[in-house]
PDB file of C-alpha atoms in Angstrom:
ATOM      1  CA  MET A  10       7.139  29.927  17.647  1.00  0.00           C
ATOM      2  CA  ASN A  11       9.587  26.974  18.170  1.00  0.00           C
ATOM      3  CA  VAL A  12       6.870  24.970  19.920  1.00  0.00           C
ATOM      4  CA  ASN A  13       4.481  25.189  17.032  1.00  0.00           C
ATOM      5  CA  ARG A  14       7.232  24.366  14.526  1.00  0.00           C
ATOM      6  CA  GLY A  15       8.017  21.224  16.652  1.00  0.00           C
ATOM      7  CA  ARG A  16       4.447  20.246  16.842  1.00  0.00           C
ATOM      8  CA  PHE A  17       4.044  20.688  13.101  1.00  0.00           C
ATOM      9  CA  MET A  18       7.141  18.548  12.472  1.00  0.00           C
ATOM     10  CA  ALA A  19       5.946  15.875  14.802  1.00  0.00           C
ATOM     11  CA  GLU A  20       2.639  15.719  13.083  1.00  0.00           C
ATOM     12  CA  GLU A  21       4.405  15.500   9.597  1.00  0.00           C
ATOM     13  CA  VAL A  22       6.587  12.582  10.831  1.00  0.00           C
ATOM     14  CA  GLU A  23       3.503  10.772  12.172  1.00  0.00           C
ATOM     15  CA  ARG A  24       1.640  11.390   8.918  1.00  0.00           C
ATOM     16  CA  ASP A  25       4.714  10.016   6.926  1.00  0.00           C
ATOM     17  CA  ARG A  26       5.002   6.983   9.203  1.00  0.00           C
ATOM     18  CA  ARG A  27       1.208   6.329   8.770  1.00  0.00           C
ATOM     19  CA  GLU A  28       1.400   6.545   4.952  1.00  0.00           C
ATOM     20  CA  SER A  29       4.434   4.229   4.883  1.00  0.00           C
ATOM     21  CA  ASP A  30       2.655   1.751   7.171  1.00  0.00           C
ATOM     22  CA  LEU A  31      -0.448   1.972   4.874  1.00  0.00           C
ATOM     23  CA  PHE A  32       1.664   1.324   1.906  1.00  0.00           C
ATOM     24  CA  TRP A  33       3.194  -1.806   3.329  1.00  0.00           C
ATOM     25  CA  MET A  34      -0.023  -3.072   4.629  1.00  0.00           C
ATOM     26  CA  ARG A  35      -1.654  -2.648   1.284  1.00  0.00           C
ATOM     27  CA  PHE A  36       1.305  -4.311  -0.340  1.00  0.00           C
ATOM     28  CA  GLY A  37       1.142  -7.202   2.045  1.00  0.00           C
ATOM     29  CA  VAL A  38      -2.533  -7.980   1.555  1.00  0.00           C
ATOM     30  CA  ALA A  39      -2.423  -7.392  -2.226  1.00  0.00           C
ATOM     31  CA  SER A  40       0.670  -9.474  -2.654  1.00  0.00           C
ATOM     32  CA  LEU A  41      -1.088 -12.518  -1.026  1.00  0.00           C
ATOM     33  CA  TRP A  42      -3.985 -12.253  -3.379  1.00  0.00           C
ATOM     34  CA  LEU A  43      -1.764 -11.651  -6.453  1.00  0.00           C
ATOM     35  CA  LEU A  44       0.549 -14.583  -5.740  1.00  0.00           C
ATOM     36  CA  THR A  45      -2.181 -17.113  -4.936  1.00  0.00           C
ATOM     37  CA  GLY A  46      -4.041 -15.972  -8.093  1.00  0.00           C
ATOM     38  CA  ILE A  47      -0.889 -16.254 -10.317  1.00  0.00           C
ATOM     39  CA  LEU A  48       0.245 -19.562  -8.819  1.00  0.00           C
ATOM     40  CA  VAL A  49      -2.428 -21.316 -10.929  1.00  0.00           C
ATOM     41  CA  LEU A  50       0.147 -21.089 -13.720  1.00  0.00           C
ATOM     42  CA  HIS A  51       2.339 -23.627 -11.766  1.00  0.00           C
ATOM     43  CA  PRO A  52       1.530 -27.285 -12.623  1.00  0.00           C
ATOM     44  CA  PHE A  53       1.760 -28.452  -8.883  1.00  0.00           C
ATOM     45  CA  TYR A  54      -0.568 -25.832  -7.648  1.00  0.00           C
ATOM     46  CA  ARG A  55      -3.124 -26.776 -10.343  1.00  0.00           C
ATOM     47  CA  GLU A  56      -2.839 -30.412  -9.420  1.00  0.00           C
ATOM     48  CA  VAL A  57      -3.332 -29.827  -5.679  1.00  0.00           C
ATOM     49  CA  GLY A  58      -6.240 -27.492  -6.524  1.00  0.00           C
ATOM     50  CA  ARG A  59      -7.781 -30.053  -8.844  1.00  0.00           C
ATOM     51  CA  ALA A  60      -7.641 -32.761  -6.212  1.00  0.00           C
ATOM     52  CA  TYR A  61      -9.412 -30.593  -3.529  1.00  0.00           C
ATOM     53  CA  LEU A  62     -12.085 -29.547  -6.126  1.00  0.00           C
ATOM     54  CA  ALA A  63     -12.652 -33.223  -7.350  1.00  0.00           C
ATOM     55  CA  LEU A  64     -13.370 -34.271  -3.751  1.00  0.00           C
ATOM     56  CA  LEU A  65     -16.319 -31.954  -3.805  1.00  0.00           C
ATOM     57  CA  GLY A  66     -17.245 -32.489  -7.427  1.00  0.00           C
ATOM     58  CA  ILE A  67     -16.360 -28.907  -8.440  1.00  0.00           C
ATOM     59  CA  PRO A  68     -15.089 -28.359 -12.029  1.00  0.00           C
ATOM     60  CA  ASP A  69     -11.569 -27.156 -12.760  1.00  0.00           C
ATOM     61  CA  LEU A  70     -12.978 -23.987 -14.374  1.00  0.00           C
ATOM     62  CA  VAL A  71     -13.951 -22.719 -10.858  1.00  0.00           C
ATOM     63  CA  MET A  72     -10.225 -22.768  -9.887  1.00  0.00           C
ATOM     64  CA  TYR A  73      -9.311 -20.566 -12.939  1.00  0.00           C
ATOM     65  CA  VAL A  74     -12.197 -18.136 -12.277  1.00  0.00           C
ATOM     66  CA  LEU A  75     -11.229 -17.798  -8.608  1.00  0.00           C
ATOM     67  CA  CYS A  76      -7.629 -17.232  -9.338  1.00  0.00           C
ATOM     68  CA  ALA A  77      -8.612 -14.453 -11.800  1.00  0.00           C
ATOM     69  CA  PHE A  78     -10.755 -12.951  -9.119  1.00  0.00           C
ATOM     70  CA  GLU A  79      -7.786 -13.149  -6.624  1.00  0.00           C
ATOM     71  CA  VAL A  80      -5.559 -11.272  -9.127  1.00  0.00           C
ATOM     72  CA  GLY A  81      -8.162  -8.682  -9.699  1.00  0.00           C
ATOM     73  CA  LEU A  82      -8.575  -8.274  -5.994  1.00  0.00           C
ATOM     74  CA  GLY A  83      -4.864  -7.793  -5.453  1.00  0.00           C
ATOM     75  CA  VAL A  84      -4.691  -5.089  -8.273  1.00  0.00           C
ATOM     76  CA  TRP A  85      -7.752  -3.369  -6.761  1.00  0.00           C
ATOM     77  CA  ILE A  86      -6.138  -3.210  -3.289  1.00  0.00           C
ATOM     78  CA  LEU A  87      -2.808  -1.788  -4.700  1.00  0.00           C
ATOM     79  CA  ALA A  88      -4.792   0.874  -6.713  1.00  0.00           C
ATOM     80  CA  ARG A  89      -7.581   1.836  -4.397  1.00  0.00           C
ATOM     81  CA  GLY A  90      -6.740   0.594  -0.830  1.00  0.00           C
ATOM     82  CA  VAL A  91      -8.973  -1.345   1.539  1.00  0.00           C
ATOM     83  CA  SER A  92     -12.500  -0.078   2.141  1.00  0.00           C
ATOM     84  CA  PHE A  93     -14.933  -1.435   4.650  1.00  0.00           C
ATOM     85  CA  ARG A  94     -16.739  -3.368   1.955  1.00  0.00           C
ATOM     86  CA  LEU A  95     -13.601  -4.709   0.428  1.00  0.00           C
ATOM     87  CA  ALA A  96     -12.506  -5.931   3.883  1.00  0.00           C
ATOM     88  CA  TRP A  97     -15.743  -7.684   4.216  1.00  0.00           C
ATOM     89  CA  LEU A  98     -15.479  -9.239   0.669  1.00  0.00           C
ATOM     90  CA  GLN A  99     -12.012 -10.483   1.556  1.00  0.00           C
ATOM     91  CA  THR A 100     -13.189 -11.958   4.869  1.00  0.00           C
ATOM     92  CA  VAL A 101     -16.197 -13.754   3.219  1.00  0.00           C
ATOM     93  CA  THR A 102     -13.724 -14.991   0.431  1.00  0.00           C
ATOM     94  CA  VAL A 103     -11.203 -16.374   2.951  1.00  0.00           C
ATOM     95  CA  VAL A 104     -13.953 -17.901   5.060  1.00  0.00           C
ATOM     96  CA  GLY A 105     -15.569 -19.433   1.987  1.00  0.00           C
ATOM     97  CA  PHE A 106     -12.205 -20.849   0.756  1.00  0.00           C
ATOM     98  CA  THR A 107     -11.593 -22.263   4.335  1.00  0.00           C
ATOM     99  CA  VAL A 108     -15.001 -23.972   4.612  1.00  0.00           C
ATOM    100  CA  VAL A 109     -14.610 -25.588   1.210  1.00  0.00           C
ATOM    101  CA  LEU A 110     -11.117 -26.890   1.952  1.00  0.00           C
ATOM    102  CA  VAL A 111     -12.079 -28.136   5.430  1.00  0.00           C
ATOM    103  CA  ALA A 112     -15.127 -29.823   3.942  1.00  0.00           C
ATOM    104  CA  SER A 113     -12.941 -31.610   1.485  1.00  0.00           C
ATOM    105  CA  ASP A 114     -10.135 -32.496   3.936  1.00  0.00           C
ATOM    106  CA  PRO A 115     -10.839 -31.767   7.690  1.00  0.00           C
ATOM    107  CA  MET A 116      -7.135 -32.524   8.595  1.00  0.00           C
ATOM    108  CA  ILE A 117      -6.040 -29.504   6.541  1.00  0.00           C
ATOM    109  CA  TRP A 118      -6.940 -27.276   9.455  1.00  0.00           C
ATOM    110  CA  VAL A 119      -4.105 -28.510  11.510  1.00  0.00           C
ATOM    111  CA  HIS A 120      -1.603 -28.817   8.610  1.00  0.00           C
ATOM    112  CA  PRO A 121       1.911 -28.449   9.867  1.00  0.00           C
ATOM    113  CA  PHE A 122       2.604 -25.678   7.284  1.00  0.00           C
ATOM    114  CA  GLY A 123      -0.340 -23.567   8.299  1.00  0.00           C
ATOM    115  CA  VAL A 124      -2.254 -24.028   5.039  1.00  0.00           C
ATOM    116  CA  LEU A 125      -5.430 -22.580   6.683  1.00  0.00           C
ATOM    117  CA  SER A 126      -4.339 -21.349  10.100  1.00  0.00           C
ATOM    118  CA  LYS A 127      -2.509 -18.542   8.273  1.00  0.00           C
ATOM    119  CA  ASN A 128      -5.856 -17.196   7.268  1.00  0.00           C
ATOM    120  CA  VAL A 129      -6.363 -15.721  10.767  1.00  0.00           C
ATOM    121  CA  PRO A 130      -3.265 -13.441  10.793  1.00  0.00           C
ATOM    122  CA  PHE A 131      -4.003 -12.530   7.256  1.00  0.00           C
ATOM    123  CA  LEU A 132      -7.504 -11.378   8.104  1.00  0.00           C
ATOM    124  CA  ALA A 133      -6.123  -9.423  10.925  1.00  0.00           C
ATOM    125  CA  LEU A 134      -3.740  -7.654   8.450  1.00  0.00           C
ATOM    126  CA  VAL A 135      -6.813  -6.981   6.203  1.00  0.00           C
ATOM    127  CA  TRP A 136      -8.775  -5.435   8.990  1.00  0.00           C
ATOM    128  CA  SER A 137      -5.798  -3.567  10.345  1.00  0.00           C
ATOM    129  CA  ALA A 138      -5.163  -2.168   6.808  1.00  0.00           C
ATOM    130  CA  TRP A 139      -8.829  -0.961   6.774  1.00  0.00           C
ATOM    131  CA  MET A 140      -8.415   0.538  10.205  1.00  0.00           C
ATOM    132  CA  LEU A 141      -5.378   2.513   9.128  1.00  0.00           C
ATOM    133  CA  GLU A 142      -6.917   3.371   5.814  1.00  0.00           C
ATOM    134  CA  SER A 143      -9.993   4.887   7.509  1.00  0.00           C
ATOM    135  CA  GLY A 144      -8.055   6.750  10.106  1.00  0.00           C
ATOM    136  CA  GLY A 145      -8.978   4.384  12.978  1.00  0.00           C
ATOM    137  CA  ASP A 146      -7.436   4.070  16.378  1.00  0.00           C
ATOM    138  CA  LEU A 147      -3.862   2.868  16.111  1.00  0.00           C
ATOM    139  CA  SER A 148      -3.923   1.115  19.524  1.00  0.00           C
ATOM    140  CA  LYS A 149      -6.990  -0.925  18.551  1.00  0.00           C
ATOM    141  CA  MET A 150      -5.231  -1.805  15.233  1.00  0.00           C
ATOM    142  CA  ARG A 151      -2.223  -3.005  17.162  1.00  0.00           C
ATOM    143  CA  TRP A 152      -4.292  -5.420  19.214  1.00  0.00           C
ATOM    144  CA  VAL A 153      -5.997  -6.840  16.044  1.00  0.00           C
ATOM    145  CA  LEU A 154      -2.549  -7.434  14.595  1.00  0.00           C
ATOM    146  CA  LEU A 155      -1.145  -8.901  17.770  1.00  0.00           C
ATOM    147  CA  GLY A 156      -4.287 -11.141  18.155  1.00  0.00           C
ATOM    148  CA  GLY A 157      -4.017 -12.417  14.733  1.00  0.00           C
ATOM    149  CA  ILE A 158      -0.355 -13.303  15.125  1.00  0.00           C
ATOM    150  CA  ALA A 159      -0.947 -14.822  18.583  1.00  0.00           C
ATOM    151  CA  PHE A 160      -3.677 -17.072  17.116  1.00  0.00           C
ATOM    152  CA  ILE A 161      -0.952 -19.215  15.464  1.00  0.00           C
ATOM    153  CA  TRP A 162       0.595 -20.148  18.838  1.00  0.00           C
ATOM    154  CA  LEU A 163      -2.754 -21.349  20.382  1.00  0.00           C
TER     155      LEU A 163
END
């Protein structure tokens, strides 16, 4: 009887830990989208955005539309979590932003503040959140996270 109770308690602790991890992963992913979307309200952020868009001949309106999209993405993740399709949408979005920025300024890839290199650990977090959300293998998730973090040091 005590063995079954102990096993039940261990499973309950593991489930609680997993739910807590999932909350913080969702929060981490969503907060990045929300903050980058809301930052369009700051004049400096708008000026930097305009400068990159101008190099490619893209109108300012695109920046506002994309920022609204980012806010919507952050809210969706907080409310609904990370599905496989949503993880792919985030990946395509991040890669798309990266390609546009590198096309306008190739040296941004090696910026000392990690303007773009931070995208790799972020995508590792996105995919790890999906793995946790879908009940995936925690050991694989750990390697995805570690690989994303290690990328910065390469």
